[in-house]
Amino acid sequence: SEPELVTPVALAADRAGRLFVAETHTHARNARYDGPEGDRILVYQDTTGDGQLDDSRVYAEGLSNVLSLAFSSDQTLYVLQMKSGLILRDEDGDGVCETRKEVLSIETDNNNHHGVFLAMALDHQDRMHVTLGNIGGNAYTIRGSDGSEISGQGDTGLIIRCELDGSAVERFAHGFWNPCDLKF
């Protein structure tokens, strides 16, 4: 609870029973807000086996407009920000992220917090599905890691699908308004 955890917006649990929580300080931030400059992901765990989360640490910080978290079947953490999809890795097993890789991005002049990437889920075949809200008639280009892309103008409220590495971006479904959650 506050002040340890402020404005949580997403969570995901790994197979080890750790709880990863995205804390936002950048979503619709006003000039008087005195919190950290960037978003962060905290990880909580039960170190004593009593069912209580008794240890916490900052897994990653300096993120921006985080909206969704998900683990792949190999326990890689995926993070969706307002305009990008990232892979975060703890390379040395110390519980702190050492590497970040952008695998998906959207280019648009729209900065409405509902007219951008909103939610992410990984399906049972380990493909990433990402929702895009109503972009208000603006143009957009969603680009994957392999250069594949989807472009449009005003035809948003859609779900895109791609491989976990961000390749093979394709339109999966459309006709939504602001699809804020997605589950499999």
N, C-alpha and C. Protein backbone atom coordinates (compact mmCIF):
# COMPACT_ATOMS: atom_id res chain seq x y z
N SER A 1 0.85 -1.18 0.00
CA SER A 1 0.00 0.00 0.00
C SER A 1 0.89 1.24 0.00
N GLU A 2 0.25 2.39 -0.19
CA GLU A 2 1.01 3.64 -0.17
C GLU A 2 1.68 3.82 1.18
N PRO A 3 2.85 4.35 1.29
CA PRO A 3 3.62 4.96 0.23
C PRO A 3 4.55 4.00 -0.52
N GLU A 4 4.59 2.72 -0.09
CA GLU A 4 5.49 1.77 -0.76
C GLU A 4 5.10 1.54 -2.21
N LEU A 5 3.82 1.48 -2.49
CA LEU A 5 3.30 1.24 -3.83
C LEU A 5 2.28 2.32 -4.16
N VAL A 6 2.51 3.02 -5.28
CA VAL A 6 1.63 4.13 -5.67
C VAL A 6 1.16 3.91 -7.10
N THR A 7 -0.10 4.12 -7.34
CA THR A 7 -0.73 4.02 -8.66
C THR A 7 -0.34 2.75 -9.43
N PRO A 8 -0.63 1.57 -8.89
CA PRO A 8 -0.39 0.33 -9.63
C PRO A 8 -1.37 0.22 -10.79
N VAL A 9 -0.87 -0.19 -11.97
CA VAL A 9 -1.73 -0.29 -13.15
C VAL A 9 -1.74 -1.68 -13.78
N ALA A 10 -0.78 -2.52 -13.45
CA ALA A 10 -0.72 -3.85 -14.05
C ALA A 10 0.07 -4.78 -13.15
N LEU A 11 -0.24 -6.07 -13.24
CA LEU A 11 0.54 -7.05 -12.48
C LEU A 11 0.59 -8.37 -13.23
N ALA A 12 1.62 -9.13 -12.93
CA ALA A 12 1.79 -10.47 -13.49
C ALA A 12 2.61 -11.29 -12.51
N ALA A 13 2.30 -12.57 -12.40
CA ALA A 13 3.03 -13.46 -11.51
C ALA A 13 3.86 -14.44 -12.34
N ASP A 14 5.08 -14.71 -11.88
CA ASP A 14 5.91 -15.70 -12.58
C ASP A 14 5.73 -17.06 -11.92
N ARG A 15 6.35 -18.08 -12.49
CA ARG A 15 6.19 -19.45 -11.97
C ARG A 15 6.80 -19.63 -10.59
N ALA A 16 7.73 -18.76 -10.22
CA ALA A 16 8.35 -18.84 -8.90
C ALA A 16 7.46 -18.22 -7.82
N GLY A 17 6.30 -17.71 -8.22
CA GLY A 17 5.37 -17.13 -7.25
C GLY A 17 5.65 -15.67 -6.93
N ARG A 18 6.56 -15.05 -7.68
CA ARG A 18 6.82 -13.63 -7.46
C ARG A 18 5.75 -12.80 -8.17
N LEU A 19 5.37 -11.69 -7.58
CA LEU A 19 4.37 -10.80 -8.14
C LEU A 19 5.07 -9.54 -8.66
N PHE A 20 4.92 -9.28 -9.96
CA PHE A 20 5.50 -8.09 -10.59
C PHE A 20 4.37 -7.08 -10.75
N VAL A 21 4.60 -5.86 -10.28
CA VAL A 21 3.58 -4.82 -10.30
C VAL A 21 4.15 -3.58 -10.99
N ALA A 22 3.42 -3.09 -12.00
CA ALA A 22 3.81 -1.86 -12.67
C ALA A 22 3.18 -0.68 -11.94
N GLU A 23 4.01 0.26 -11.60
CA GLU A 23 3.60 1.45 -10.89
C GLU A 23 3.81 2.63 -11.84
N THR A 24 2.75 3.41 -12.11
CA THR A 24 2.90 4.51 -13.06
C THR A 24 3.01 5.85 -12.35
N HIS A 25 3.91 6.65 -12.86
CA HIS A 25 4.09 8.03 -12.41
C HIS A 25 4.02 8.98 -13.61
N THR A 26 3.78 8.44 -14.80
CA THR A 26 3.82 9.25 -16.02
C THR A 26 2.48 9.37 -16.72
N HIS A 27 1.52 8.52 -16.42
CA HIS A 27 0.22 8.56 -17.10
C HIS A 27 -0.55 9.82 -16.70
N ALA A 28 -0.82 10.67 -17.65
CA ALA A 28 -1.57 11.91 -17.43
C ALA A 28 -1.00 12.71 -16.25
N ARG A 29 0.30 12.75 -16.16
CA ARG A 29 1.00 13.43 -15.06
C ARG A 29 0.76 14.94 -15.14
N ASN A 30 0.40 15.54 -14.02
CA ASN A 30 0.23 17.00 -14.01
C ASN A 30 1.48 17.66 -13.44
N ALA A 31 1.58 18.95 -13.61
CA ALA A 31 2.79 19.70 -13.22
C ALA A 31 3.06 19.66 -11.72
N ARG A 32 2.03 19.45 -10.89
CA ARG A 32 2.21 19.45 -9.44
C ARG A 32 2.58 18.08 -8.87
N TYR A 33 2.58 17.04 -9.68
CA TYR A 33 2.89 15.70 -9.17
C TYR A 33 4.35 15.64 -8.74
N ASP A 34 4.61 15.13 -7.54
CA ASP A 34 5.98 15.13 -7.03
C ASP A 34 6.58 13.73 -6.92
N GLY A 35 6.01 12.76 -7.63
CA GLY A 35 6.55 11.40 -7.62
C GLY A 35 7.74 11.26 -8.56
N PRO A 36 8.26 10.06 -8.68
CA PRO A 36 9.40 9.81 -9.56
C PRO A 36 9.11 10.24 -11.00
N GLU A 37 10.15 10.54 -11.74
CA GLU A 37 10.02 10.99 -13.14
C GLU A 37 9.54 9.89 -14.07
N GLY A 38 9.83 8.63 -13.74
CA GLY A 38 9.46 7.53 -14.61
C GLY A 38 8.67 6.45 -13.88
N ASP A 39 8.09 5.56 -14.66
CA ASP A 39 7.38 4.42 -14.11
C ASP A 39 8.39 3.37 -13.65
N ARG A 40 7.91 2.45 -12.83
CA ARG A 40 8.80 1.38 -12.38
C ARG A 40 8.00 0.09 -12.21
N ILE A 41 8.73 -1.00 -12.18
CA ILE A 41 8.14 -2.31 -11.92
C ILE A 41 8.76 -2.83 -10.63
N LEU A 42 7.90 -3.16 -9.70
CA LEU A 42 8.33 -3.71 -8.42
C LEU A 42 8.08 -5.21 -8.44
N VAL A 43 8.91 -5.97 -7.74
CA VAL A 43 8.69 -7.41 -7.63
C VAL A 43 8.60 -7.75 -6.14
N TYR A 44 7.56 -8.51 -5.82
CA TYR A 44 7.29 -8.93 -4.45
C TYR A 44 7.40 -10.45 -4.38
N GLN A 45 7.93 -10.95 -3.25
CA GLN A 45 8.01 -12.41 -3.10
C GLN A 45 7.87 -12.82 -1.65
N ASP A 46 7.51 -14.08 -1.49
CA ASP A 46 7.38 -14.71 -0.17
C ASP A 46 8.67 -15.48 0.06
N THR A 47 9.57 -14.96 0.89
CA THR A 47 10.86 -15.61 1.13
C THR A 47 10.81 -16.62 2.27
N THR A 48 9.74 -16.59 3.08
CA THR A 48 9.67 -17.48 4.23
C THR A 48 8.71 -18.65 4.04
N GLY A 49 7.93 -18.63 2.96
CA GLY A 49 7.00 -19.72 2.70
C GLY A 49 5.72 -19.67 3.51
N ASP A 50 5.42 -18.53 4.12
CA ASP A 50 4.21 -18.43 4.94
C ASP A 50 3.02 -17.86 4.18
N GLY A 51 3.16 -17.66 2.88
CA GLY A 51 2.06 -17.13 2.08
C GLY A 51 1.94 -15.62 2.06
N GLN A 52 2.85 -14.94 2.71
CA GLN A 52 2.85 -13.47 2.74
C GLN A 52 4.01 -12.93 1.92
N LEU A 53 3.73 -11.93 1.11
CA LEU A 53 4.80 -11.28 0.33
C LEU A 53 5.59 -10.40 1.29
N ASP A 54 6.81 -10.86 1.64
CA ASP A 54 7.59 -10.18 2.67
C ASP A 54 8.84 -9.50 2.16
N ASP A 55 9.10 -9.58 0.86
CA ASP A 55 10.29 -8.95 0.30
C ASP A 55 9.90 -8.23 -0.97
N SER A 56 10.43 -7.05 -1.18
CA SER A 56 10.16 -6.32 -2.41
C SER A 56 11.42 -5.61 -2.87
N ARG A 57 11.47 -5.38 -4.17
CA ARG A 57 12.58 -4.63 -4.74
C ARG A 57 12.10 -4.00 -6.04
N VAL A 58 12.85 -3.02 -6.51
CA VAL A 58 12.58 -2.42 -7.81
C VAL A 58 13.22 -3.31 -8.86
N TYR A 59 12.39 -3.85 -9.75
CA TYR A 59 12.88 -4.69 -10.84
C TYR A 59 13.38 -3.84 -12.01
N ALA A 60 12.64 -2.79 -12.36
CA ALA A 60 13.03 -1.89 -13.46
C ALA A 60 12.43 -0.52 -13.19
N GLU A 61 13.13 0.51 -13.61
CA GLU A 61 12.61 1.86 -13.47
C GLU A 61 12.98 2.68 -14.70
N GLY A 62 12.46 3.90 -14.77
CA GLY A 62 12.73 4.75 -15.91
C GLY A 62 11.87 4.43 -17.12
N LEU A 63 10.77 3.74 -16.90
CA LEU A 63 9.84 3.40 -17.99
C LEU A 63 8.85 4.56 -18.15
N SER A 64 8.02 4.49 -19.18
CA SER A 64 7.09 5.58 -19.43
C SER A 64 5.73 5.06 -19.88
N ASN A 65 4.69 5.46 -19.17
CA ASN A 65 3.31 5.09 -19.51
C ASN A 65 3.11 3.58 -19.65
N VAL A 66 3.56 2.84 -18.64
CA VAL A 66 3.37 1.39 -18.62
C VAL A 66 1.89 1.08 -18.43
N LEU A 67 1.40 0.10 -19.20
CA LEU A 67 -0.02 -0.25 -19.14
C LEU A 67 -0.27 -1.73 -18.91
N SER A 68 0.68 -2.60 -19.25
CA SER A 68 0.39 -4.03 -19.18
C SER A 68 1.69 -4.81 -19.00
N LEU A 69 1.58 -5.95 -18.30
CA LEU A 69 2.70 -6.88 -18.09
C LEU A 69 2.23 -8.29 -18.42
N ALA A 70 3.14 -9.11 -18.94
CA ALA A 70 2.81 -10.52 -19.20
C ALA A 70 4.10 -11.33 -19.25
N PHE A 71 4.00 -12.59 -18.81
CA PHE A 71 5.12 -13.52 -18.90
C PHE A 71 4.87 -14.52 -20.02
N SER A 72 5.91 -14.80 -20.80
CA SER A 72 5.84 -15.85 -21.82
C SER A 72 6.05 -17.20 -21.15
N SER A 73 5.90 -18.27 -21.91
CA SER A 73 6.06 -19.61 -21.33
C SER A 73 7.49 -19.85 -20.83
N ASP A 74 8.47 -19.13 -21.39
CA ASP A 74 9.85 -19.29 -20.90
C ASP A 74 10.19 -18.28 -19.80
N GLN A 75 9.14 -17.60 -19.27
CA GLN A 75 9.25 -16.68 -18.14
C GLN A 75 9.97 -15.37 -18.48
N THR A 76 9.92 -14.99 -19.74
CA THR A 76 10.41 -13.66 -20.13
C THR A 76 9.31 -12.66 -19.85
N LEU A 77 9.67 -11.50 -19.27
CA LEU A 77 8.70 -10.47 -18.95
C LEU A 77 8.53 -9.51 -20.12
N TYR A 78 7.28 -9.34 -20.54
CA TYR A 78 6.91 -8.40 -21.61
C TYR A 78 6.18 -7.23 -20.97
N VAL A 79 6.51 -6.02 -21.42
CA VAL A 79 5.95 -4.80 -20.88
C VAL A 79 5.39 -3.99 -22.04
N LEU A 80 4.14 -3.55 -21.88
CA LEU A 80 3.53 -2.68 -22.87
C LEU A 80 3.47 -1.27 -22.32
N GLN A 81 4.07 -0.35 -23.05
CA GLN A 81 3.99 1.07 -22.75
C GLN A 81 3.04 1.71 -23.76
N MET A 82 2.72 2.95 -23.57
CA MET A 82 1.78 3.65 -24.42
C MET A 82 2.13 3.55 -25.91
N LYS A 83 3.42 3.59 -26.23
CA LYS A 83 3.83 3.58 -27.63
C LYS A 83 4.88 2.53 -27.96
N SER A 84 5.06 1.55 -27.08
CA SER A 84 6.06 0.50 -27.38
C SER A 84 5.82 -0.76 -26.57
N GLY A 85 6.34 -1.86 -27.09
CA GLY A 85 6.36 -3.13 -26.39
C GLY A 85 7.80 -3.52 -26.13
N LEU A 86 8.10 -3.93 -24.91
CA LEU A 86 9.47 -4.22 -24.50
C LEU A 86 9.61 -5.63 -23.94
N ILE A 87 10.81 -6.15 -24.03
CA ILE A 87 11.22 -7.35 -23.31
C ILE A 87 12.19 -6.89 -22.23
N LEU A 88 11.94 -7.27 -20.98
CA LEU A 88 12.84 -6.95 -19.87
C LEU A 88 13.42 -8.26 -19.34
N ARG A 89 14.73 -8.27 -19.15
CA ARG A 89 15.39 -9.49 -18.69
C ARG A 89 16.30 -9.23 -17.48
N ASP A 90 16.24 -10.18 -16.56
CA ASP A 90 17.17 -10.24 -15.43
C ASP A 90 18.23 -11.25 -15.85
N GLU A 91 19.31 -10.77 -16.40
CA GLU A 91 20.34 -11.64 -16.98
C GLU A 91 21.16 -12.40 -15.94
N ASP A 92 21.35 -11.83 -14.75
CA ASP A 92 22.22 -12.47 -13.76
C ASP A 92 21.48 -13.07 -12.57
N GLY A 93 20.14 -13.06 -12.61
CA GLY A 93 19.35 -13.71 -11.56
C GLY A 93 19.31 -12.98 -10.23
N ASP A 94 19.64 -11.69 -10.21
CA ASP A 94 19.63 -10.95 -8.95
C ASP A 94 18.30 -10.27 -8.64
N GLY A 95 17.28 -10.51 -9.49
CA GLY A 95 15.97 -9.93 -9.26
C GLY A 95 15.81 -8.52 -9.78
N VAL A 96 16.79 -8.04 -10.56
CA VAL A 96 16.75 -6.70 -11.14
C VAL A 96 17.00 -6.81 -12.64
N CYS A 97 16.21 -6.08 -13.41
CA CYS A 97 16.34 -6.09 -14.86
C CYS A 97 17.66 -5.44 -15.30
N GLU A 98 18.39 -6.16 -16.16
CA GLU A 98 19.62 -5.59 -16.72
C GLU A 98 19.46 -5.17 -18.18
N THR A 99 18.57 -5.82 -18.94
CA THR A 99 18.46 -5.49 -20.36
C THR A 99 17.01 -5.22 -20.75
N ARG A 100 16.87 -4.29 -21.69
CA ARG A 100 15.57 -3.93 -22.27
C ARG A 100 15.72 -3.97 -23.78
N LYS A 101 14.69 -4.51 -24.41
CA LYS A 101 14.70 -4.54 -25.87
C LYS A 101 13.32 -4.17 -26.37
N GLU A 102 13.25 -3.16 -27.23
CA GLU A 102 11.97 -2.79 -27.84
C GLU A 102 11.69 -3.73 -28.99
N VAL A 103 10.49 -4.33 -28.99
CA VAL A 103 10.12 -5.26 -30.05
C VAL A 103 8.91 -4.80 -30.85
N LEU A 104 8.24 -3.74 -30.39
CA LEU A 104 7.04 -3.26 -31.06
C LEU A 104 6.94 -1.76 -30.79
N SER A 105 6.49 -1.00 -31.80
CA SER A 105 6.34 0.44 -31.60
C SER A 105 5.18 0.96 -32.44
N ILE A 106 4.67 2.10 -32.03
CA ILE A 106 3.66 2.80 -32.82
C ILE A 106 4.13 4.23 -33.02
N GLU A 107 4.01 4.68 -34.25
CA GLU A 107 4.30 6.08 -34.57
C GLU A 107 2.98 6.75 -34.88
N THR A 108 2.69 7.82 -34.14
CA THR A 108 1.47 8.61 -34.34
C THR A 108 1.64 9.95 -33.66
N ASP A 109 0.95 10.94 -34.15
CA ASP A 109 0.94 12.24 -33.50
C ASP A 109 -0.04 12.26 -32.32
N ASN A 110 -0.87 11.24 -32.23
CA ASN A 110 -1.85 11.16 -31.16
C ASN A 110 -1.16 10.89 -29.83
N ASN A 111 -1.50 11.66 -28.82
CA ASN A 111 -0.98 11.43 -27.47
C ASN A 111 -2.10 11.27 -26.46
N ASN A 112 -3.32 11.03 -26.94
CA ASN A 112 -4.44 10.74 -26.07
C ASN A 112 -4.15 9.40 -25.39
N HIS A 113 -4.27 9.34 -24.09
CA HIS A 113 -3.89 8.14 -23.35
C HIS A 113 -4.79 6.93 -23.62
N HIS A 114 -5.89 7.11 -24.34
CA HIS A 114 -6.71 5.96 -24.71
C HIS A 114 -6.56 5.61 -26.18
N GLY A 115 -5.93 6.46 -26.96
CA GLY A 115 -5.79 6.22 -28.40
C GLY A 115 -4.43 5.69 -28.77
N VAL A 116 -3.87 4.84 -27.95
CA VAL A 116 -2.55 4.25 -28.18
C VAL A 116 -2.63 2.79 -27.73
N PHE A 117 -1.48 2.13 -27.59
CA PHE A 117 -1.50 0.78 -27.05
C PHE A 117 -2.15 0.79 -25.67
N LEU A 118 -3.02 -0.19 -25.41
CA LEU A 118 -3.74 -0.22 -24.14
C LEU A 118 -3.54 -1.50 -23.34
N ALA A 119 -3.53 -2.63 -24.01
CA ALA A 119 -3.46 -3.90 -23.29
C ALA A 119 -2.67 -4.91 -24.10
N MET A 120 -2.15 -5.92 -23.41
CA MET A 120 -1.37 -6.97 -24.05
C MET A 120 -1.67 -8.30 -23.37
N ALA A 121 -1.70 -9.35 -24.16
CA ALA A 121 -1.82 -10.70 -23.63
C ALA A 121 -1.04 -11.63 -24.55
N LEU A 122 -0.49 -12.67 -23.98
CA LEU A 122 0.23 -13.68 -24.76
C LEU A 122 -0.66 -14.90 -24.85
N ASP A 123 -0.82 -15.42 -26.08
CA ASP A 123 -1.71 -16.56 -26.25
C ASP A 123 -0.99 -17.87 -25.96
N HIS A 124 -1.68 -18.97 -26.10
CA HIS A 124 -1.13 -20.29 -25.76
C HIS A 124 -0.09 -20.78 -26.75
N GLN A 125 0.04 -20.10 -27.86
CA GLN A 125 1.10 -20.41 -28.82
C GLN A 125 2.25 -19.41 -28.69
N ASP A 126 2.26 -18.67 -27.59
CA ASP A 126 3.29 -17.66 -27.33
C ASP A 126 3.36 -16.62 -28.45
N ARG A 127 2.21 -16.08 -28.81
CA ARG A 127 2.15 -14.92 -29.69
C ARG A 127 1.61 -13.75 -28.87
N MET A 128 2.08 -12.58 -29.18
CA MET A 128 1.67 -11.38 -28.48
C MET A 128 0.47 -10.75 -29.18
N HIS A 129 -0.54 -10.39 -28.41
CA HIS A 129 -1.70 -9.66 -28.89
C HIS A 129 -1.72 -8.33 -28.15
N VAL A 130 -1.88 -7.24 -28.90
CA VAL A 130 -1.85 -5.90 -28.33
C VAL A 130 -3.06 -5.13 -28.84
N THR A 131 -3.73 -4.42 -27.94
CA THR A 131 -4.88 -3.61 -28.35
C THR A 131 -4.44 -2.17 -28.58
N LEU A 132 -5.13 -1.54 -29.51
CA LEU A 132 -4.93 -0.13 -29.81
C LEU A 132 -6.28 0.55 -29.67
N GLY A 133 -6.32 1.64 -28.91
CA GLY A 133 -7.57 2.35 -28.69
C GLY A 133 -7.93 3.25 -29.86
N ASN A 134 -9.05 3.93 -29.70
CA ASN A 134 -9.53 4.86 -30.72
C ASN A 134 -8.56 6.03 -30.83
N ILE A 135 -7.98 6.19 -31.97
CA ILE A 135 -6.90 7.16 -32.17
C ILE A 135 -7.41 8.50 -32.70
N GLY A 136 -8.74 8.65 -32.77
CA GLY A 136 -9.34 9.93 -33.09
C GLY A 136 -9.08 10.44 -34.49
N GLY A 137 -8.98 9.58 -35.46
CA GLY A 137 -8.77 9.99 -36.84
C GLY A 137 -7.33 10.22 -37.22
N ASN A 138 -6.41 10.12 -36.28
CA ASN A 138 -4.99 10.33 -36.58
C ASN A 138 -4.41 9.16 -37.37
N ALA A 139 -3.34 9.44 -38.07
CA ALA A 139 -2.60 8.40 -38.78
C ALA A 139 -1.71 7.66 -37.78
N TYR A 140 -1.42 6.42 -38.10
CA TYR A 140 -0.54 5.62 -37.25
C TYR A 140 0.19 4.58 -38.09
N THR A 141 1.34 4.15 -37.59
CA THR A 141 2.06 3.01 -38.14
C THR A 141 2.56 2.20 -36.96
N ILE A 142 2.16 0.93 -36.92
CA ILE A 142 2.65 -0.01 -35.92
C ILE A 142 3.75 -0.80 -36.58
N ARG A 143 4.93 -0.83 -35.98
CA ARG A 143 6.08 -1.48 -36.59
C ARG A 143 6.63 -2.58 -35.68
N GLY A 144 6.89 -3.72 -36.29
CA GLY A 144 7.49 -4.83 -35.57
C GLY A 144 9.00 -4.83 -35.69
N SER A 145 9.63 -5.73 -34.99
CA SER A 145 11.10 -5.79 -34.94
C SER A 145 11.72 -6.17 -36.28
N ASP A 146 10.96 -6.83 -37.13
CA ASP A 146 11.47 -7.25 -38.44
C ASP A 146 11.11 -6.26 -39.55
N GLY A 147 10.52 -5.12 -39.18
CA GLY A 147 10.12 -4.13 -40.17
C GLY A 147 8.70 -4.31 -40.66
N SER A 148 8.04 -5.41 -40.29
CA SER A 148 6.63 -5.57 -40.68
C SER A 148 5.83 -4.46 -40.03
N GLU A 149 4.78 -4.02 -40.71
CA GLU A 149 4.01 -2.91 -40.17
C GLU A 149 2.56 -2.94 -40.60
N ILE A 150 1.77 -2.21 -39.84
CA ILE A 150 0.36 -1.96 -40.13
C ILE A 150 0.19 -0.46 -40.06
N SER A 151 -0.42 0.12 -41.06
CA SER A 151 -0.66 1.56 -41.07
C SER A 151 -2.13 1.83 -41.31
N GLY A 152 -2.57 2.98 -40.87
CA GLY A 152 -3.95 3.37 -41.11
C GLY A 152 -4.18 4.78 -40.63
N GLN A 153 -5.42 5.20 -40.77
CA GLN A 153 -5.82 6.52 -40.29
C GLN A 153 -7.27 6.44 -39.84
N GLY A 154 -7.46 6.60 -38.54
CA GLY A 154 -8.81 6.64 -38.00
C GLY A 154 -9.54 5.31 -37.95
N ASP A 155 -8.91 4.22 -38.33
CA ASP A 155 -9.57 2.91 -38.33
C ASP A 155 -9.13 2.08 -37.13
N THR A 156 -9.03 2.72 -36.00
CA THR A 156 -8.45 2.04 -34.85
C THR A 156 -9.51 1.43 -33.96
N GLY A 157 -9.10 1.04 -32.76
CA GLY A 157 -9.93 0.20 -31.92
C GLY A 157 -9.72 -1.21 -32.40
N LEU A 158 -8.45 -1.63 -32.41
CA LEU A 158 -8.11 -2.92 -33.00
C LEU A 158 -7.20 -3.74 -32.11
N ILE A 159 -7.04 -4.99 -32.51
CA ILE A 159 -6.09 -5.90 -31.86
C ILE A 159 -5.12 -6.34 -32.93
N ILE A 160 -3.84 -6.21 -32.62
CA ILE A 160 -2.81 -6.72 -33.53
C ILE A 160 -2.20 -7.96 -32.90
N ARG A 161 -1.57 -8.77 -33.75
CA ARG A 161 -0.89 -9.98 -33.28
C ARG A 161 0.49 -10.01 -33.91
N CYS A 162 1.46 -10.51 -33.15
CA CYS A 162 2.81 -10.69 -33.67
C CYS A 162 3.50 -11.80 -32.89
N GLU A 163 4.64 -12.20 -33.36
CA GLU A 163 5.46 -13.17 -32.63
C GLU A 163 6.06 -12.48 -31.40
N LEU A 164 6.57 -13.26 -30.45
CA LEU A 164 7.10 -12.68 -29.22
C LEU A 164 8.31 -11.78 -29.46
N ASP A 165 9.03 -12.03 -30.54
CA ASP A 165 10.18 -11.17 -30.84
C ASP A 165 9.76 -9.90 -31.57
N GLY A 166 8.45 -9.71 -31.75
CA GLY A 166 7.92 -8.52 -32.41
C GLY A 166 7.82 -8.63 -33.91
N SER A 167 8.15 -9.76 -34.47
CA SER A 167 8.08 -9.94 -35.92
C SER A 167 6.67 -10.34 -36.36
N ALA A 168 6.44 -10.25 -37.66
CA ALA A 168 5.19 -10.70 -38.29
C ALA A 168 3.95 -9.99 -37.73
N VAL A 169 4.01 -8.68 -37.64
CA VAL A 169 2.87 -7.90 -37.15
C VAL A 169 1.72 -8.01 -38.14
N GLU A 170 0.52 -8.30 -37.60
CA GLU A 170 -0.67 -8.39 -38.45
C GLU A 170 -1.88 -7.90 -37.69
N ARG A 171 -2.87 -7.44 -38.46
CA ARG A 171 -4.15 -7.02 -37.89
C ARG A 171 -4.91 -8.30 -37.52
N PHE A 172 -5.37 -8.41 -36.28
CA PHE A 172 -6.06 -9.61 -35.82
C PHE A 172 -7.58 -9.39 -35.76
N ALA A 173 -8.00 -8.25 -35.21
CA ALA A 173 -9.43 -7.93 -35.09
C ALA A 173 -9.59 -6.42 -35.02
N HIS A 174 -10.75 -5.91 -35.45
CA HIS A 174 -11.00 -4.48 -35.37
C HIS A 174 -12.48 -4.23 -35.11
N GLY A 175 -12.82 -2.96 -34.93
CA GLY A 175 -14.21 -2.59 -34.66
C GLY A 175 -14.48 -2.32 -33.20
N PHE A 176 -13.44 -2.15 -32.41
CA PHE A 176 -13.59 -1.85 -30.98
C PHE A 176 -13.49 -0.35 -30.76
N TRP A 177 -13.74 0.09 -29.55
CA TRP A 177 -13.56 1.49 -29.23
C TRP A 177 -12.23 1.65 -28.50
N ASN A 178 -12.17 1.35 -27.23
CA ASN A 178 -10.92 1.39 -26.47
C ASN A 178 -10.78 0.06 -25.72
N PRO A 179 -10.29 -0.97 -26.38
CA PRO A 179 -10.17 -2.28 -25.72
C PRO A 179 -9.07 -2.26 -24.65
N CYS A 180 -9.50 -2.10 -23.40
CA CYS A 180 -8.56 -1.87 -22.29
C CYS A 180 -8.08 -3.13 -21.59
N ASP A 181 -8.59 -4.29 -21.98
CA ASP A 181 -8.14 -5.53 -21.35
C ASP A 181 -8.22 -6.65 -22.36
N LEU A 182 -7.39 -7.63 -22.19
CA LEU A 182 -7.32 -8.74 -23.11
C LEU A 182 -6.78 -9.94 -22.34
N LYS A 183 -7.45 -11.09 -22.43
CA LYS A 183 -7.03 -12.29 -21.72
C LYS A 183 -7.20 -13.52 -22.60
N PHE A 184 -6.43 -14.54 -22.32
CA PHE A 184 -6.59 -15.85 -22.95
C PHE A 184 -6.77 -16.88 -21.85
